XYZ file of C-alpha atoms in Angstrom:
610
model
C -31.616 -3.342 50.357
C -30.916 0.561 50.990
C -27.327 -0.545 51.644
C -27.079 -2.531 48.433
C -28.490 0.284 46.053
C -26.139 2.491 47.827
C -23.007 0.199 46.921
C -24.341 0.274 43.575
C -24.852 3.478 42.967
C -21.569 4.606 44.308
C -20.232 1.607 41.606
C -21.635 3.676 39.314
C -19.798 7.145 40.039
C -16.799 5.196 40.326
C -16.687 3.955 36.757
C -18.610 7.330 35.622
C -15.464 9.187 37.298
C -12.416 6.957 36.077
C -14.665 7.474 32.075
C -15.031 10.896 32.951
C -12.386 12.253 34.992
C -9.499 13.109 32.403
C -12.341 14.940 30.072
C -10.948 18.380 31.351
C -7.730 17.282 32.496
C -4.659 19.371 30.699
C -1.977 17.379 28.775
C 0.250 17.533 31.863
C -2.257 15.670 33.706
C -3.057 13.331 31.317
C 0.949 12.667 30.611
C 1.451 11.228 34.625
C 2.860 7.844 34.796
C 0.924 6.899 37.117
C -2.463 7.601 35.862
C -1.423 6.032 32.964
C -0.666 2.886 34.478
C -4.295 3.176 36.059
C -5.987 2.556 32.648
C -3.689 -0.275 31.488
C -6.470 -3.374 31.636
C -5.466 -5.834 33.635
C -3.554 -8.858 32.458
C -5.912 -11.335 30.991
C -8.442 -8.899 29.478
C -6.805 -9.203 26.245
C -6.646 -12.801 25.587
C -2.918 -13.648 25.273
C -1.189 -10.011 25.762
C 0.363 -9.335 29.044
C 1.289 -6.033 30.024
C 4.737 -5.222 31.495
C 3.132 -1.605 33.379
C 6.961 -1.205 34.656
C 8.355 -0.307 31.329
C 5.712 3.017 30.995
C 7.229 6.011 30.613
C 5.301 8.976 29.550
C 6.326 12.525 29.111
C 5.196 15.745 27.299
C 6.730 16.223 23.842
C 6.704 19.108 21.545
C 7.186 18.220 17.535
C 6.454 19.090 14.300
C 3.864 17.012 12.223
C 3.678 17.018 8.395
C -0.266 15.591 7.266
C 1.337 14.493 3.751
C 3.289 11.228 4.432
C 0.127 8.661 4.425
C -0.246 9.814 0.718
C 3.173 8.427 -0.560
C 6.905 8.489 0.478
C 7.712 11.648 -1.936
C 4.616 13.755 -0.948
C 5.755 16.961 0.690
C 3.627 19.087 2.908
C 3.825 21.729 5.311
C 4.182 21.069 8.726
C 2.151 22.191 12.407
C 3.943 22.304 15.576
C 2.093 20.100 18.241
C 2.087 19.228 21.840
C 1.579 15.477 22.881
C 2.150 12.791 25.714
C 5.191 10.689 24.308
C 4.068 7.142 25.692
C 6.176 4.060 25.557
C 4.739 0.549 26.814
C 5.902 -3.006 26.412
C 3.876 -6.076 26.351
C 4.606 -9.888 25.606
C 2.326 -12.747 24.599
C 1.239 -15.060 27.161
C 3.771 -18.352 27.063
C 6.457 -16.530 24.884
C 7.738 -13.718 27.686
C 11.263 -13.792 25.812
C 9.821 -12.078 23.379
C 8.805 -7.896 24.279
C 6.948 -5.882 21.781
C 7.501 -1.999 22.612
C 4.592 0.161 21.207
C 4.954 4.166 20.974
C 1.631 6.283 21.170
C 1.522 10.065 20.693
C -1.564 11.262 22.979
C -3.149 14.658 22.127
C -4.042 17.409 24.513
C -7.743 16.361 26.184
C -8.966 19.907 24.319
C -7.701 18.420 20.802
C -8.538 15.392 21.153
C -11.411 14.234 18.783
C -12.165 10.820 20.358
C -9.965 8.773 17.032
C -7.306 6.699 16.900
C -5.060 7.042 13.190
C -2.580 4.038 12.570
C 0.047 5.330 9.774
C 1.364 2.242 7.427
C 5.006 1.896 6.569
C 6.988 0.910 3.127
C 8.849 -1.585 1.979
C 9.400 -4.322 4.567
C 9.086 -1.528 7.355
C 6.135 -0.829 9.576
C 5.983 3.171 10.648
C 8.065 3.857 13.334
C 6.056 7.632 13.512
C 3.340 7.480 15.950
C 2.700 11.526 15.397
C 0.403 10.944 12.189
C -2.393 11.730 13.521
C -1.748 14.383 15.507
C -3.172 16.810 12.840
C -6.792 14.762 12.681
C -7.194 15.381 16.717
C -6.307 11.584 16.730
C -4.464 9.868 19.596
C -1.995 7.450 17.218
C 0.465 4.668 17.613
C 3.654 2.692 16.569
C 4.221 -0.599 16.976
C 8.313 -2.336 17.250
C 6.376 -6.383 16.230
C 8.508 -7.443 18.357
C 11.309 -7.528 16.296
C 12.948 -3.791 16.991
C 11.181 -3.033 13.647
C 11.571 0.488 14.879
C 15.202 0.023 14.096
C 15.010 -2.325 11.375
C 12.877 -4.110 8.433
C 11.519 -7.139 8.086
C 13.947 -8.532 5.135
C 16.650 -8.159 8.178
C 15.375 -10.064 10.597
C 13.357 -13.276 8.865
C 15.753 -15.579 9.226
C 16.946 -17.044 12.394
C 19.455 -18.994 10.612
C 19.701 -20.267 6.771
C 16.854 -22.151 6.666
C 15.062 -21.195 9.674
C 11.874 -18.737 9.303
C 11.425 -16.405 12.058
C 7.513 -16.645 11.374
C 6.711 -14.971 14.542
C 8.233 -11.722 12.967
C 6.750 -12.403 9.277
C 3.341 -12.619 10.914
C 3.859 -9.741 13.591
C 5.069 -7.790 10.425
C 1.833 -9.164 7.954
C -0.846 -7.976 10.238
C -0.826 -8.862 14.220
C 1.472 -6.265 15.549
C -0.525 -3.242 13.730
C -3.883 -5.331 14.804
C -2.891 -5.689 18.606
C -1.757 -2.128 19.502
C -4.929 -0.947 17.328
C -6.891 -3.438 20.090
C -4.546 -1.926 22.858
C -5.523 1.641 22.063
C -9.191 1.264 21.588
C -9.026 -0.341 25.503
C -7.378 2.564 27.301
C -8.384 5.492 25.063
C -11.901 5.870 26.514
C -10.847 5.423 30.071
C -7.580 7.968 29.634
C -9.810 10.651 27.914
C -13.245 10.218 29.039
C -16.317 11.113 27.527
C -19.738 13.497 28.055
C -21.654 11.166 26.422
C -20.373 8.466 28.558
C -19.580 6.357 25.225
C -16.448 4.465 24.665
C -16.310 5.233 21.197
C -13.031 5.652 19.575
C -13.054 6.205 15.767
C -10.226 4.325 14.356
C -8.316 4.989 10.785
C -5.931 3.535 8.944
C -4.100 5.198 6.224
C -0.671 3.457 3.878
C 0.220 2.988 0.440
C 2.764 0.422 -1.098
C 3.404 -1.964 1.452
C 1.980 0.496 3.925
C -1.497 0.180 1.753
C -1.075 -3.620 1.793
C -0.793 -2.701 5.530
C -4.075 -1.284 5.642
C -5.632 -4.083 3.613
C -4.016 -6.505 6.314
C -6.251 -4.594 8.674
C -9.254 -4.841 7.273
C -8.871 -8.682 6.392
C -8.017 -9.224 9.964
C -9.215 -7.208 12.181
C -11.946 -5.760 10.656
C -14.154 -5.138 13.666
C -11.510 -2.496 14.815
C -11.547 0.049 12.377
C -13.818 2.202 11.307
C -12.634 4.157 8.005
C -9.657 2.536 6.097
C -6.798 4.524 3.551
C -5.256 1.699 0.778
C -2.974 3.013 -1.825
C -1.289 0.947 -4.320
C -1.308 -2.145 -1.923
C 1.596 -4.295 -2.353
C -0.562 -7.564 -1.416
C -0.775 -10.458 -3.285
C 3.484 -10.336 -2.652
C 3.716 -14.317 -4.298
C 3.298 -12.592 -7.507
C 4.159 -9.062 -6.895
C 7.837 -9.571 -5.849
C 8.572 -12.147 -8.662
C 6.896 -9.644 -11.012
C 9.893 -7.490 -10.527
C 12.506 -9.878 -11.602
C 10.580 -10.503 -14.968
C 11.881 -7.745 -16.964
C 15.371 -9.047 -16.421
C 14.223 -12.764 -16.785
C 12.615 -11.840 -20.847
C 15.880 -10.016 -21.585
C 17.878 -12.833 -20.518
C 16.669 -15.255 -22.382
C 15.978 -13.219 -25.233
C 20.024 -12.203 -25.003
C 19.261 -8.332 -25.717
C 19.208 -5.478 -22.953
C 18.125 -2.218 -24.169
C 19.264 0.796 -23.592
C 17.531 2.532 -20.748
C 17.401 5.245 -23.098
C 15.300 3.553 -25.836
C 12.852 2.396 -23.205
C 12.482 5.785 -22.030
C 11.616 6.886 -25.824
C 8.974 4.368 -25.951
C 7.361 5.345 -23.006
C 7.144 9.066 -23.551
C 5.565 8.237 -27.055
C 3.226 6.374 -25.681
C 2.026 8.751 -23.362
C 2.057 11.198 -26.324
C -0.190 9.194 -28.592
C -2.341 7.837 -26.130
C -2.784 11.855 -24.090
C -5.403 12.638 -26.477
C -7.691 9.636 -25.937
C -9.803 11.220 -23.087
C -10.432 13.997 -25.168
C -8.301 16.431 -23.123
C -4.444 16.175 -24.901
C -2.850 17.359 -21.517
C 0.606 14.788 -21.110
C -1.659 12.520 -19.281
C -2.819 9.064 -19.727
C -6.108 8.541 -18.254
C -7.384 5.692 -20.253
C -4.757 3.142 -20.228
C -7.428 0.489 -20.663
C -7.721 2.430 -24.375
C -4.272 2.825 -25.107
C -3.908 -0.837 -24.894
C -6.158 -1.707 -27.563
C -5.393 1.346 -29.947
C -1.917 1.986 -29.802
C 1.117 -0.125 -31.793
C 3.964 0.116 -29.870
C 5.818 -0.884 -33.128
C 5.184 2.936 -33.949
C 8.211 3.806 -31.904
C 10.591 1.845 -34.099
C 12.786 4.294 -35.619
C 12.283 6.788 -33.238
C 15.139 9.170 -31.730
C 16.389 9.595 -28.480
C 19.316 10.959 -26.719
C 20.101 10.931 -23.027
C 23.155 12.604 -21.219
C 25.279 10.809 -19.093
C 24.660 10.371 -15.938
C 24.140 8.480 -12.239
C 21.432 6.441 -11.791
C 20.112 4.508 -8.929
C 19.003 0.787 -9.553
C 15.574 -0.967 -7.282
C 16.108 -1.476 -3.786
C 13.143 -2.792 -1.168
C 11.109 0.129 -1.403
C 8.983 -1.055 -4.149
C 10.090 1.704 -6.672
C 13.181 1.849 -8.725
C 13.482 6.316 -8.570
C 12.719 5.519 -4.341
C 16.413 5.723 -2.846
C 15.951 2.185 -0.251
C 17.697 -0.293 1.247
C 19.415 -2.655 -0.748
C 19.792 -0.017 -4.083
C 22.337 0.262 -5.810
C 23.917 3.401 -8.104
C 25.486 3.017 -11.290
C 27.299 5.656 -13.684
C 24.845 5.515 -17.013
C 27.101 6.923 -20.377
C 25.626 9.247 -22.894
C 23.341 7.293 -25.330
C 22.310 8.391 -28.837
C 20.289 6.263 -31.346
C 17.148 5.281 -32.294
C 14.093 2.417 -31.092
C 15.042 -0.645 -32.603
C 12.467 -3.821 -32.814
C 14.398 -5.594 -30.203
C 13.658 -2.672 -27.925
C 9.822 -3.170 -28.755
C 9.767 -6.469 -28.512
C 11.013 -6.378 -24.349
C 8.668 -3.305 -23.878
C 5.559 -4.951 -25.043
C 6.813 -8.414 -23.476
C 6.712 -6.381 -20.140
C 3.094 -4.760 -20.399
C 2.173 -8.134 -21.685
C 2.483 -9.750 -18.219
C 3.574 -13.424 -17.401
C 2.820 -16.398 -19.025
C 4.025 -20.111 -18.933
C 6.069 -21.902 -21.833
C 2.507 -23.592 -22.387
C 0.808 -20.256 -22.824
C -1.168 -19.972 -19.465
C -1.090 -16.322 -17.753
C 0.293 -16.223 -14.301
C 0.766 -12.878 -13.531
C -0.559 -9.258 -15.048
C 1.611 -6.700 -15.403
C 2.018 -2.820 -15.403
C -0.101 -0.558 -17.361
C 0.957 0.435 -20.703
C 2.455 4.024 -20.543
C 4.145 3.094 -17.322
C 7.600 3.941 -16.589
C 10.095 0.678 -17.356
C 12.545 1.183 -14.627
C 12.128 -2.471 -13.866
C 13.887 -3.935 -17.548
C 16.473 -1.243 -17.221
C 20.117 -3.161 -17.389
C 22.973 -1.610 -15.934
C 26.076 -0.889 -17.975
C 29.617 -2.558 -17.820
C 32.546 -0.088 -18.612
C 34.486 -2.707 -19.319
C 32.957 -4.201 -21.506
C 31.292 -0.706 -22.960
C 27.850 -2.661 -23.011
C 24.710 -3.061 -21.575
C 24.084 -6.486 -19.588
C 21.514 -8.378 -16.788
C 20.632 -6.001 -13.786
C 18.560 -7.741 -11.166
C 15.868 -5.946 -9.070
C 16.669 -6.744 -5.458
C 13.362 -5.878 -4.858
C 12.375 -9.653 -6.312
C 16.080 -11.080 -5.910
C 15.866 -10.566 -1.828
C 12.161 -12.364 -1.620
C 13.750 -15.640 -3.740
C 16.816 -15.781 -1.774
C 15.227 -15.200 2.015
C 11.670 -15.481 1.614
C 11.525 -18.671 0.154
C 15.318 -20.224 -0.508
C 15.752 -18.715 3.255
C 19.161 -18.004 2.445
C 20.799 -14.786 4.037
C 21.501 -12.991 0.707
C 20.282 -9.888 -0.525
C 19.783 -10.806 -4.297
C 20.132 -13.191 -6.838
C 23.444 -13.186 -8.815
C 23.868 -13.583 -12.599
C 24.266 -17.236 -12.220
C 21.013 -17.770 -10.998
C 19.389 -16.376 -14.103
C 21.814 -18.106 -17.298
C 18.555 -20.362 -17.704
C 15.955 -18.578 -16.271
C 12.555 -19.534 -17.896
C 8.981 -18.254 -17.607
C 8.563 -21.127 -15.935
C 11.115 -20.739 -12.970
C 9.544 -17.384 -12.141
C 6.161 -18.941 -11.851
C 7.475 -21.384 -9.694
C 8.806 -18.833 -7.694
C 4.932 -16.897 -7.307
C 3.786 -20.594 -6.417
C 5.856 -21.152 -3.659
C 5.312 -17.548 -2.215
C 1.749 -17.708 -2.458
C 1.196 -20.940 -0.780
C 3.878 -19.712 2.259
C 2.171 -16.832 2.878
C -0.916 -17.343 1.983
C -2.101 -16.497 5.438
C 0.699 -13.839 5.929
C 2.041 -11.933 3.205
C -0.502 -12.595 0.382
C -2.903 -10.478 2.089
C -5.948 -11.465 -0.218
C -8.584 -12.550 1.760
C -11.711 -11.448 -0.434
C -14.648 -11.764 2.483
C -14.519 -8.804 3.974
C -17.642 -8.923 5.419
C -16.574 -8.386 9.228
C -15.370 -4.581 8.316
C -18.619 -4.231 6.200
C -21.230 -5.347 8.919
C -19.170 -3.403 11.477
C -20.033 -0.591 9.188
C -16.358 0.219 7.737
C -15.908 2.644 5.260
C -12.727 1.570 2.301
C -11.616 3.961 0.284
C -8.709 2.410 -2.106
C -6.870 4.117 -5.252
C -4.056 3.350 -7.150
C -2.013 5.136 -9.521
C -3.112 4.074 -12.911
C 0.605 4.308 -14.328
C 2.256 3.033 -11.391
C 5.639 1.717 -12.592
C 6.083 -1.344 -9.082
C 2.717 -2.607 -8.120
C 0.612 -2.912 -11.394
C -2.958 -0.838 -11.074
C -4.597 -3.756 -12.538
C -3.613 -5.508 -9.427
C -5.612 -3.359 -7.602
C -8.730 -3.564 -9.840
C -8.308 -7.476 -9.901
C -8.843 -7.749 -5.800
C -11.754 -5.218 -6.077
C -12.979 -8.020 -8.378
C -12.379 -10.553 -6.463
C -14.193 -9.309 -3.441
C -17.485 -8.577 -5.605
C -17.339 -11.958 -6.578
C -17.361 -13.461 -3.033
C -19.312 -11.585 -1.266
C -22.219 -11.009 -3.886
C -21.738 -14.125 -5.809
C -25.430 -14.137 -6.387
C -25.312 -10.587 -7.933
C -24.580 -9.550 -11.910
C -21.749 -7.621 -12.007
C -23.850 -4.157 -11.925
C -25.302 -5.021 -8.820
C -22.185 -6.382 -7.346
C -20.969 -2.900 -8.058
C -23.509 -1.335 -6.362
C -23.403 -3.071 -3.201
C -19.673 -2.934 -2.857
C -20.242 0.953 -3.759
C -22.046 1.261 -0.032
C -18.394 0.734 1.954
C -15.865 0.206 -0.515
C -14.806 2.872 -3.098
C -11.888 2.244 -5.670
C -10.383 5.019 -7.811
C -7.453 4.776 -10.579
C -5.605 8.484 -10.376
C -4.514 9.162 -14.246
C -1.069 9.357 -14.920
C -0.380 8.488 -10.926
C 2.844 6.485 -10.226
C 3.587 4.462 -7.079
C 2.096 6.627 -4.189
C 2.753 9.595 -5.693
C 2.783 11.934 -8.743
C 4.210 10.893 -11.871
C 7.341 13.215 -13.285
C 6.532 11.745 -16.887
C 2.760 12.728 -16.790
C 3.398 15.925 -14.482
C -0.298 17.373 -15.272
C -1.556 14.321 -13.512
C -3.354 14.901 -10.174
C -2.730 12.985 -7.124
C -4.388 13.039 -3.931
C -2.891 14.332 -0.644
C -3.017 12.494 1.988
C -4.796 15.390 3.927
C -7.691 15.695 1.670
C -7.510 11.759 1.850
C -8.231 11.597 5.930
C -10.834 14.326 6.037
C -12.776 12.416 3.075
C -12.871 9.035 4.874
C -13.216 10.753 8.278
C -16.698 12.776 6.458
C -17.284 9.446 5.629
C -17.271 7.634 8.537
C -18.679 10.316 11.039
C -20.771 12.339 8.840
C -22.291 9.598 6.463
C -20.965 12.095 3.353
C -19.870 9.305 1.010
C -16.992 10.475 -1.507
C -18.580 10.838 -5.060
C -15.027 11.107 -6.180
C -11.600 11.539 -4.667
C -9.925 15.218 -4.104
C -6.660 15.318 -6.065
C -4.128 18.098 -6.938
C -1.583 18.672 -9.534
C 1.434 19.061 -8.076
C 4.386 18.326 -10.852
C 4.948 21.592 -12.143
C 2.895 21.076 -15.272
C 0.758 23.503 -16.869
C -2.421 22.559 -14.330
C 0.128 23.235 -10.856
C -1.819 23.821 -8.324
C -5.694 22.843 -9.518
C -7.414 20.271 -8.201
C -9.483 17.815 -9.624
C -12.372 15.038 -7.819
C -11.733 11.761 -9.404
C -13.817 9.143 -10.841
C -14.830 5.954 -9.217
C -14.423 2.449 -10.556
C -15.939 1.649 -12.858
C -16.441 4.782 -14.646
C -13.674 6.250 -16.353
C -12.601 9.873 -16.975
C -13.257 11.794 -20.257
C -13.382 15.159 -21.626
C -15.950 16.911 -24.262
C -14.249 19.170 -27.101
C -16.100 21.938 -26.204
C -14.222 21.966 -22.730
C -11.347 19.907 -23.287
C -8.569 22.904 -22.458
C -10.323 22.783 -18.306
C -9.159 20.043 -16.342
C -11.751 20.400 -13.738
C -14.465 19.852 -16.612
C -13.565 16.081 -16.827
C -17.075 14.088 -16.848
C -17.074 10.468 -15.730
C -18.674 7.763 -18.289
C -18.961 3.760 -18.010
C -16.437 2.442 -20.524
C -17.504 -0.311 -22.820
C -17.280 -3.755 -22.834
C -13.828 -3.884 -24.325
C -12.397 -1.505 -22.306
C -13.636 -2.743 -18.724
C -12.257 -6.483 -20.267
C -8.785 -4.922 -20.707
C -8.927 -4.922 -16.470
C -10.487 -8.524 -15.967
C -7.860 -11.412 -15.918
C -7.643 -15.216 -15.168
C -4.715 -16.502 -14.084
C -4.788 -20.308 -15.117
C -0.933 -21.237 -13.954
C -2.198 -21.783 -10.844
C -4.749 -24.587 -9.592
C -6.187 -22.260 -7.596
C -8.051 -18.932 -7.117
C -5.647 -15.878 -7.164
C -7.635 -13.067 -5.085
C-alpha cells in the first residue's frame, strides 16, 4: 500500500512538473525543439488530427507588431518591437495523410505571457497568414495554411480542382475548421508549454476580424463555441448567398434600365444626403448617425438639379476584398475623364433602386441593401474612350462567386454577355443556389449560439452604419435572428435583455467597411486596441462594455477625440444645448418607425434567412 501511494504521489510531481516546469523558463528555453515536441499530445488525443512532430521547427524571432490591424485593413497604428518563439508544425487528418496543414504560432516570453491565446481573422477569401497579433495582449497566437497553402494564396484560387469539381475540403477548411482546429491545438499544448501557479489549464482565447475576417469570427463562435472565450466581429461578411450577389446588383438595375450614371452624379447624391440628413441627431457635424431617420425623412429626388464637377482622374474598380476604394486581387484601374453637370432623375432613380434592396419581378424582397448615405462605389460604370461614354462595369467581387462558386468555372468574373438579360430574378437565383451550397460552409448563419453562451462567451459585434460592401442592416438582421431562436418565448424587450448578458451589437455612425469613412471624416471608429482590452475586461474582469471606445481619426474637425458608442438598440442623439461636443452624445430608444426601418422579411426564399 506504502509502495502504491508512493507511485502515486510521485505521478503527481510528474504531471505538477511537466504543468509547472516552463513557468520560469526564459524564451530560449521555452523555444527548444525538443521540449516542444514533449508537449505535442499524442496522436489520437485529438480525434482525427495526427501530428507530424518531425516537421517542428522552432526558433527565437525578433519583430515588430502593430495592435491596429484586427480593426480594419486601412487602420494604422504604431508599432512595439517584440521577442517570440517562431513555431512551425504540420498535422494531417486521420485517413487523408496527402493532405498537410502547416500552422505558425508566435509564443511569448514565459514573463509576458498572460495565459491567452488571440486568433487574428483575414479578408477577402484569405485567412491571416500573421500569427504575431497578439503579441501586444501577452497572448501566445496562431496561423493556420487550411491545408491549402492559404498562407500563399486565397481561397477563390484554389476551389476548384477542375471545372466542375469543388475542392470542398478547402471551402470548409477556409469556412471554419482550419481556424477551429489550431484554436483546439493551442489550447492542448499551451498549459503544458507555459505552466501555471495555480496549477489551472486555463487559456483565455480571443478572436478578433472584420469583413470576411469578422465572418471569420462568427464562424467561430457558430462552431466551436466551447473554445473561445471573448469574440471581435466587425462587419461580418456571412450570409455570402446574398452578400456576394448583392454586389452585382447595382450593375444588374442599370442594365436593364439602359442608363449608367456618371460616377460623378452618384457622388453628388451621396454627399447631399449626408448633408441633409447630418443634422438629424441634433449635432450637424458631416455625420450620419441615424440612417434609420434619413430613410424615412429625406427625398432623394431633392438632388435633382444639383451640381457637381469632378477632375479627371484614375480610379480603381472592386476586386475580392469586399470594398471597391480596398486595392485586392482581382481589381481593376480605369482612367475616369473630367465630368461636369448636374443630378438628373435617371441618376435618382439607380441611387434609390440601390438603397432600396432586391426584390423579385413579383414584388417579394430577397435581399436588403446598404444604408442610405452610403458610398455607391458598387453602381459606378466604367468609361469607354472609344466610345466617350459610360457603360456596364461588373464587380468581380460578385462576378468571381457566380462563375467559381457556383457555375465552378475557372473565371474571375462575369463578362458583358452574361448580363444583356439580366433580371431581378437571375440574381435571386444566384443567392438561392449559394445559400443552399453553403449553407453549412460559407453562409455562416447559424442563429443558436447557445454553446458559446453557456460556456460563458462574451460577443462583442459592430458594424459601420454607412458601410458601402456588407450592408449594416445585415448585421442588425442576424442579431435578430439569434433573439428570435434562442428566446423565442421572450417579447422583443426581454429578448434584448438576455442577449445583452454575452452579446453586444453597436452601429459606429458614419463608419464604412472596417474602417473610417473619408465622406463622414468626423465619424469615430474603434481601434482595434481599445477593441481587445474591452472584450479582454470583459471576459476576465466581468466589466461589461456600456458602449464601445471609438476615435476620430479622418482629419475632421473632432481628430483625435474619442467617443463610447451606443448599443443596439438605442441610438445616438444630441441635445441643443450641447450639440457643438461630440462626447456629449446621449443614447435614446428610437421609436417604432425607426427600429422597423432595421427589421426585414425576406419572402423570395421558402425558407428562413438568418
Amino acid at each position: 500500500m506504502l509502495l502504491l501511494v508512493a507511485q502515486s504521489f510521485l505521478v503527481i510531481v510528474l504531471v505538477r512538473a511537466r504543468l509547472t516546469g516552463a513557468a520560469n523558463a526564459s524564451l530560449a528555453e521555452l523555444c527548444k525543439v525538443d521540449s516542444l515536441r514533449n508537449v505535442l499530445p499524442t496522436n489520437g488525443t485529438l480525434l482525427g488530427i495526427n501530428f507530424l512532430p518531425e516537421s517542428l521547427t522552432a526558433q527565437v524571432t525578433n519583430t515588430s507588431v502593430g495592435s491596429g490591424t484586427a480593426a480594419g485593413p486601412s487602420v494604422s497604428v504604431a508599432s512595439d518591437t517584440y521577442s517570440y518563439c517562431n513555431l512551425t508544425l504540420h498535422y494531417v487528418h486521420a485517413g487523408t495523410e496527402n493532405r498537410t496543414i502547416r500552422l505558425r504560432f508566435a509564443l511569448p516570453a514565459p514573463s509576458e505571457y498572460k495565459s491567452r491565446f488571440y486568433v487574428g481573422g483575414g479578408g477577402g477569401y484569405s485567412l491571416s497568414s500573421d500569427a504575431t497579433g497578439g503579441l501586444a495582449y501577452g497572448a501566445a497566437s496562431g496561423a493556420t495554411d487550411a491545408g491549402y497553402d492559404a498562407f500563399d494564396k486565397s481561397l477563390d484560387q484554389v476551389v476548384l480542382l477542375a471545372n466542375g469539381t469543388l475542392d470542398w475540403d478547402s471551402v470548409r477548411m477556409f469556412s471554419h475548421q482550419a481556424l477551429g482546429e489550431m484554436t483546439l491545438i493551442a489550447k492542448q499544448i499551451l498549459p503544458s508549454l507555459y505552466g501555471s501557479d495555480t496549477d489551472s489549464s486555463k487559456v483565455w482565447t480571443y478572436f478578433s476580424g472584420c469583413s470576411d475576417g469578422g465572418r471569420q469570427a462568427m464562424s467561430q463562435v457558430q462552431r466551436w463555441g466551447d473554445l473561445y472565450d471573448g469574440v471581435v466581429a466587425g462587419a461580418p461578411a456571412f450570409r455570402q448567398g446574398q452578400q456576394q450577389i448583392l454586389h452585382l446588383y447595382p450593375a444588374a438595375i442599370e442594365q436593364q434600365r439602359g442608363y449608367f450614371p456618371p460616377p460623378c452624379a452618384l457622388q453628388k447624391i451621396v454627399n447631399a444626403t449626408i448633408e441633409a440628413c447630418d443634422p438629424l441627431d441634433g449635432r450637424t457635424d458631416g455625420v450620419i448617425s441615424r440612417t434609420d431617420l434619413c430613410m424615412s425623412r429625406f427625398d432623394l429626388n431633392s438632388t435633382v438639379g444639383k451640381a457637381y464637377y469632378c477632375a479627371a482622374e484614375t480610379s480603381t474598380s472592386l476586386g475580392f476584398g469586399f470594398g471597391r476604394r480596398q486595392l485586392a486581387a482581382g481589381s481593376q484601374t480605369d482612367s475616369l475623364p473630367e465630368q461636369n453637370g448636374t443630378v438628373t432623375v435617371n441618376d435618382v432613380m439607380i441611387a434609390r433602386a440601390v438603397y432600396e434592396g432586391v426584390f423579385t419581378s413579383s414584388g417579394k424582397r430577397a435581399y436588403l441593401s446598404w444604408q442610405i448615405g452610403s458610398d455607391l462605389g458598387d453602381a459606378e460604370p466604367t468609361y469607354d474612350n472609344a466610345t466617350s461614354s459610360w457603360v456596364l462595369n461588373i464587380p468581380s467581387t460578385g462576378g468571381v462567386f457566380v462563375r467559381k462558386f457556383l457555375e465552378r468555372l475557372e473565371l474571375d468574373n462575369l463578362d458583358d454577355e452574361a448580363f444583356v438579360n439580366i433580371t431581378n430574378d437571375q440574381l435571386v437565383a444566384w443567392m438561392d443556389k449559394g445559400t443552399r451550397e453553403y449553407y453549412d460552409t460559407l453562409q455562416t448563419t447559424w442563429p443558436d449560439l447557445s454553446t458559446f453562451a453557456n460556456h460563458g462567451g462574451k460577443l462583442i459585434h459592430y458594424h459601420g452604419e454607412s458601410d458601402n460592401s456588407v450592408p449594416a442592416a445585415s448585421s442588425v438582421h442576424y442579431r435578430q435572428s439569434v433573439a428570435s431562436s434562442m428566446h423565442a418565448d421572450l417579447d422583443a424587450s426581454q429578448q434584448e435583455e438576455r442577449l445583452d448578458e454575452w452579446y453586444r451589437l453597436f452601429l459606429v455612425p458614419g463608419g464604412a467597411h472596417c474602417s473610417a469613412n473619408s465622406l463622414q471624416p468626423n465619424g469615430p471608429f474603434p481601434q482595434a486596441a481599445s477593441l481587445m482590452h474591452q472584450i479582454i475586461d470583459w471576459v476576465e474582469r466581468d466589466i461589461a462594455p456600456a458602449g464601445l471606445n471609438a476615435t476620430v481619426t479622418q482629419g475632421g474637425s473632432d481628430e483625435g477625440k474619442s467617443v463610447s458608442l451606443c448599443r443596439w438598440p438605442y441610438r445616438p442623439v444630441w441635445s441643443s444645448e450641447n450639440a457643438t461636443d461630440i462626447n456629449a452624445m446621449g443614447c435614446e430608444m428610437p421609436d417604432t418607425e425607426a427600429r422597423k426601418s432595421w427589421t426585414y422579411a425576406f419572402e423570395a426564399f421558402g425558407y428562413a434567412v438568418y
